[in-house]
GROMACS .gro file of C-alpha atoms in nm:
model
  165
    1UNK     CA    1  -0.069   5.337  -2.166
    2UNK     CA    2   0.309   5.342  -2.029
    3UNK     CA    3   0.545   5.087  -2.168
    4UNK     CA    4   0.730   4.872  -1.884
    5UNK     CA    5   1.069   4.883  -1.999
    6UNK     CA    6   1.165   4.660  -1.693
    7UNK     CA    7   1.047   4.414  -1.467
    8UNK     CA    8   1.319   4.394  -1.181
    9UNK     CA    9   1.387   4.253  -0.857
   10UNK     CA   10   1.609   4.426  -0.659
   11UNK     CA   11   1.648   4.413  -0.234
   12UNK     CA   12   1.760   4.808  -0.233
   13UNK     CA   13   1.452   4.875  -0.440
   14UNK     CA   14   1.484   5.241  -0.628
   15UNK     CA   15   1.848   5.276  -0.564
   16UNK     CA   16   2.179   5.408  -0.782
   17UNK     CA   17   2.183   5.150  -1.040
   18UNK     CA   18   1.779   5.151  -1.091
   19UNK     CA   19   1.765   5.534  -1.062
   20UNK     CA   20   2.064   5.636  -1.169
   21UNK     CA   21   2.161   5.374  -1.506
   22UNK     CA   22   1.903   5.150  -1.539
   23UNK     CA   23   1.650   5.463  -1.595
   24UNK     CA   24   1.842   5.706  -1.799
   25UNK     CA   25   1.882   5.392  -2.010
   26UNK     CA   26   1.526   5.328  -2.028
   27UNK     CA   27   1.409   5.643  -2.048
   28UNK     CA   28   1.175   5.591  -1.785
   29UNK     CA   29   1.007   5.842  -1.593
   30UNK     CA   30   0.833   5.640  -1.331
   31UNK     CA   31   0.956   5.376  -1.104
   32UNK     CA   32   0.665   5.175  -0.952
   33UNK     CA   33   0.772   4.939  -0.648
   34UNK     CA   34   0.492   4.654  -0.590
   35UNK     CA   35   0.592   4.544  -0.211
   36UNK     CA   36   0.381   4.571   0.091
   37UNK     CA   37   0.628   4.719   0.346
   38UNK     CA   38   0.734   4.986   0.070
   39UNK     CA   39   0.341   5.078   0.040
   40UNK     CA   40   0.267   5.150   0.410
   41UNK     CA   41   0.654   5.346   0.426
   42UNK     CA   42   0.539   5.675   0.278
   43UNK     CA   43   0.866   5.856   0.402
   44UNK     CA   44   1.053   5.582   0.207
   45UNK     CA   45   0.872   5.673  -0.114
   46UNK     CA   46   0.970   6.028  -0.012
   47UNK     CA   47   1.315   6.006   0.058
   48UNK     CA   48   1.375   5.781  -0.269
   49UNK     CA   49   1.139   6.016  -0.465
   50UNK     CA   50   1.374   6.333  -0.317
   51UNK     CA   51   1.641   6.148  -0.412
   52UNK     CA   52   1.569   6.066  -0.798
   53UNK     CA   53   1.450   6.422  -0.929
   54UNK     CA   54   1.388   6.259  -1.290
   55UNK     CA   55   1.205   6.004  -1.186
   56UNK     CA   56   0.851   5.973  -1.002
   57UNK     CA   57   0.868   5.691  -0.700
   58UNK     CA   58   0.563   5.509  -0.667
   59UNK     CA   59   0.438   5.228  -0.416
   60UNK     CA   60   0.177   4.983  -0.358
   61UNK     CA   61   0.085   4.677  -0.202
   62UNK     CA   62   0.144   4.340  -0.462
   63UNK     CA   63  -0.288   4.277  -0.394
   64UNK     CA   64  -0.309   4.646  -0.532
   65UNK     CA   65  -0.118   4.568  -0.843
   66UNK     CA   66  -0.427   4.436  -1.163
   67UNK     CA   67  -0.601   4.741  -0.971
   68UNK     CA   68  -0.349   5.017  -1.008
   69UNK     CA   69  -0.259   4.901  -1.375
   70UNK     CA   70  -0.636   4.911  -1.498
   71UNK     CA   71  -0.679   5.241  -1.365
   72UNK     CA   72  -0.445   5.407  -1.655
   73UNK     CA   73  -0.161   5.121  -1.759
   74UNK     CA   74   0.074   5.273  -1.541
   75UNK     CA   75   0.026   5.612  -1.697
   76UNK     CA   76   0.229   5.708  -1.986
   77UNK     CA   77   0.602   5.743  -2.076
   78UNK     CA   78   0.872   5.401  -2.016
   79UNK     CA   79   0.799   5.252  -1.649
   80UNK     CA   80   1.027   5.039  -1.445
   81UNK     CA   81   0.830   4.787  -1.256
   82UNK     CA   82   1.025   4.652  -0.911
   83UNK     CA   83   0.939   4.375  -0.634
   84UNK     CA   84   1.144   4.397  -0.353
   85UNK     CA   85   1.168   3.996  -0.336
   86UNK     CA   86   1.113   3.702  -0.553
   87UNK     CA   87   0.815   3.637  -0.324
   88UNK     CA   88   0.653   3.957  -0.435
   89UNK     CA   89   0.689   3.871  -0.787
   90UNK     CA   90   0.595   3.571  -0.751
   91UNK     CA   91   0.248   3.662  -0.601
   92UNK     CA   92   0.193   3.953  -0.872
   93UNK     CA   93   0.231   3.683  -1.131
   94UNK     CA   94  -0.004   3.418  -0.933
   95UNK     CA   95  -0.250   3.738  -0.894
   96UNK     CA   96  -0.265   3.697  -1.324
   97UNK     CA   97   0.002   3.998  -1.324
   98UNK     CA   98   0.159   3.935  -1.673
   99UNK     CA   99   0.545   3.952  -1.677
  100UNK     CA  100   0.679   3.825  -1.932
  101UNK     CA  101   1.025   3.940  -1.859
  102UNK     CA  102   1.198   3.932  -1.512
  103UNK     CA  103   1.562   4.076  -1.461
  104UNK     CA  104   1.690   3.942  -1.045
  105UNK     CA  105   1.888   4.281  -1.011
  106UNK     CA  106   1.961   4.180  -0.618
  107UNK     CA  107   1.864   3.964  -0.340
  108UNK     CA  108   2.060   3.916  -0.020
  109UNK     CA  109   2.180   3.660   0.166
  110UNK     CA  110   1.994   3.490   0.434
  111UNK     CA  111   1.869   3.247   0.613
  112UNK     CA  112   1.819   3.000   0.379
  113UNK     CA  113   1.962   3.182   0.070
  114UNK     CA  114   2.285   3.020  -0.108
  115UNK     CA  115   2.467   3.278  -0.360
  116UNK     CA  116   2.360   3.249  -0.782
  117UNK     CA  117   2.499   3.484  -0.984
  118UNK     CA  118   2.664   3.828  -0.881
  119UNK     CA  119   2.484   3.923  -0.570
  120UNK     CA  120   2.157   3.715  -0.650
  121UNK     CA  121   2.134   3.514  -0.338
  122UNK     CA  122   1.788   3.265  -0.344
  123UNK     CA  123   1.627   2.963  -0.122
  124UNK     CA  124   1.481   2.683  -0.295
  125UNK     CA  125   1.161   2.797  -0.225
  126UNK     CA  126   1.261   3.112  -0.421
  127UNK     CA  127   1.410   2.886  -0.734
  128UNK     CA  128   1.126   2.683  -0.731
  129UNK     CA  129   0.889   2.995  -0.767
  130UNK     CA  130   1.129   3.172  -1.058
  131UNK     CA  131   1.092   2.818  -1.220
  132UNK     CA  132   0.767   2.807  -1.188
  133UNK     CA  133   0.745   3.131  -1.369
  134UNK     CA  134   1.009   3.067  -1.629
  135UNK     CA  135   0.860   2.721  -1.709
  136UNK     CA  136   0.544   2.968  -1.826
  137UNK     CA  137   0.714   3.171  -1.988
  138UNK     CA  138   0.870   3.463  -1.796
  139UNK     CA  139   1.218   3.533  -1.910
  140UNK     CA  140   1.436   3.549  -1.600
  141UNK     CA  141   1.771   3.658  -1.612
  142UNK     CA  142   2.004   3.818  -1.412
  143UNK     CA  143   2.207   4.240  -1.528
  144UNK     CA  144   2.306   4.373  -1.229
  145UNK     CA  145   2.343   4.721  -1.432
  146UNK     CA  146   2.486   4.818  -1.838
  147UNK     CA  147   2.845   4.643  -1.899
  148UNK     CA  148   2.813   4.367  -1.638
  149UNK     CA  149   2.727   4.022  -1.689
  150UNK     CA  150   2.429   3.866  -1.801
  151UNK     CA  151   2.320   3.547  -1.624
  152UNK     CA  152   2.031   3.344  -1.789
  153UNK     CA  153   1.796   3.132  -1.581
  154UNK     CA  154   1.973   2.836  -1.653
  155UNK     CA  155   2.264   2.958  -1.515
  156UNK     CA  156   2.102   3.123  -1.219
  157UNK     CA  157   1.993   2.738  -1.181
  158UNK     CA  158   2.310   2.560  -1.208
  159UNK     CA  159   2.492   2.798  -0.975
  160UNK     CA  160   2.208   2.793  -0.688
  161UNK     CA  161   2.178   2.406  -0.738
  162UNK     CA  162   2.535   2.391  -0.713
  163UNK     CA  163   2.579   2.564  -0.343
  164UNK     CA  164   2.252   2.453  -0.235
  165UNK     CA  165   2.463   2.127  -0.259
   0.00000   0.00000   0.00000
């Protein structure tokens, strides 16, 4: 059974800070990405795999996700969990996906979206989910990478209450 050092969401997915600082500092080996476009982009997963020689780029579809951990647990060795959006992690953890720990690495602006903490960018709709989650007792948080600044939820809160005026 592999031991998920991370839960993460994070827009780029397995990018520099995920691959290159967040890994080595987890020692993990694997990077598995639960989003649906990722899943069906297999030259994605290539390029990101060719890109991160020390670390083995998976992807699957969030409805895949209970399946793929029964199989094995993810395998052996410290794993790094991703969703792509707060909506994917969201419907992992509706799925009965337990995670008790949720770091927002990044998510973009848009339509929608008023700015949080660092570049954490989220709609009501997507506050209302991470509440949802945190009022159950997910940890979310915001570490963009090592040596930056930590946001907790309540923060993430205040600030996206605050612009969403």
């Amino acid at each position: 059974m592999a031991k998920i050092a991370m839960y993460r969401v994070d827009w780029r997915m397995a990018h520099g800070q995920v691959a290159g600082v967040w890994s080595k500092a987890l020692n993990a080996k694997k990077i598995i990405i639960f989003n649906d476009t990722a899943a069906k982009d297999k030259m994605m997963v290539k390029v990101m795999n060719a890109s991160m020689p020390s670390c083995k780029v998976l992807a699957y579809p969030i409805d895949k996700i209970n399946e793929v951990y029964a199989k094995d647990q993810f395998g052996t060795g410290n794993v790094i969990v991703l969703f792509r959006t707060p909506e994917d992690a969201y419907r992992a953890y509706k799925l009965g996906f337990p995670i008790p720990e949720l770091n927002i690495g990044q998510v973009p602006a848009g339509p929608g979206r008023v700015l949080g903490c660092d570049s954490v960018c989220l709609s009501r709709q997507e506050l209302d989910w991470l509440k949802e989650m945190s009022d159950n007792g997910t940890k979310v948080y915001t570490h963009q990478s090592i040596g930056q600044n930590y946001y907790n939820f309540d923060q993430i809160t205040s600030a996206i209450e605050k612009n969403l005026g």
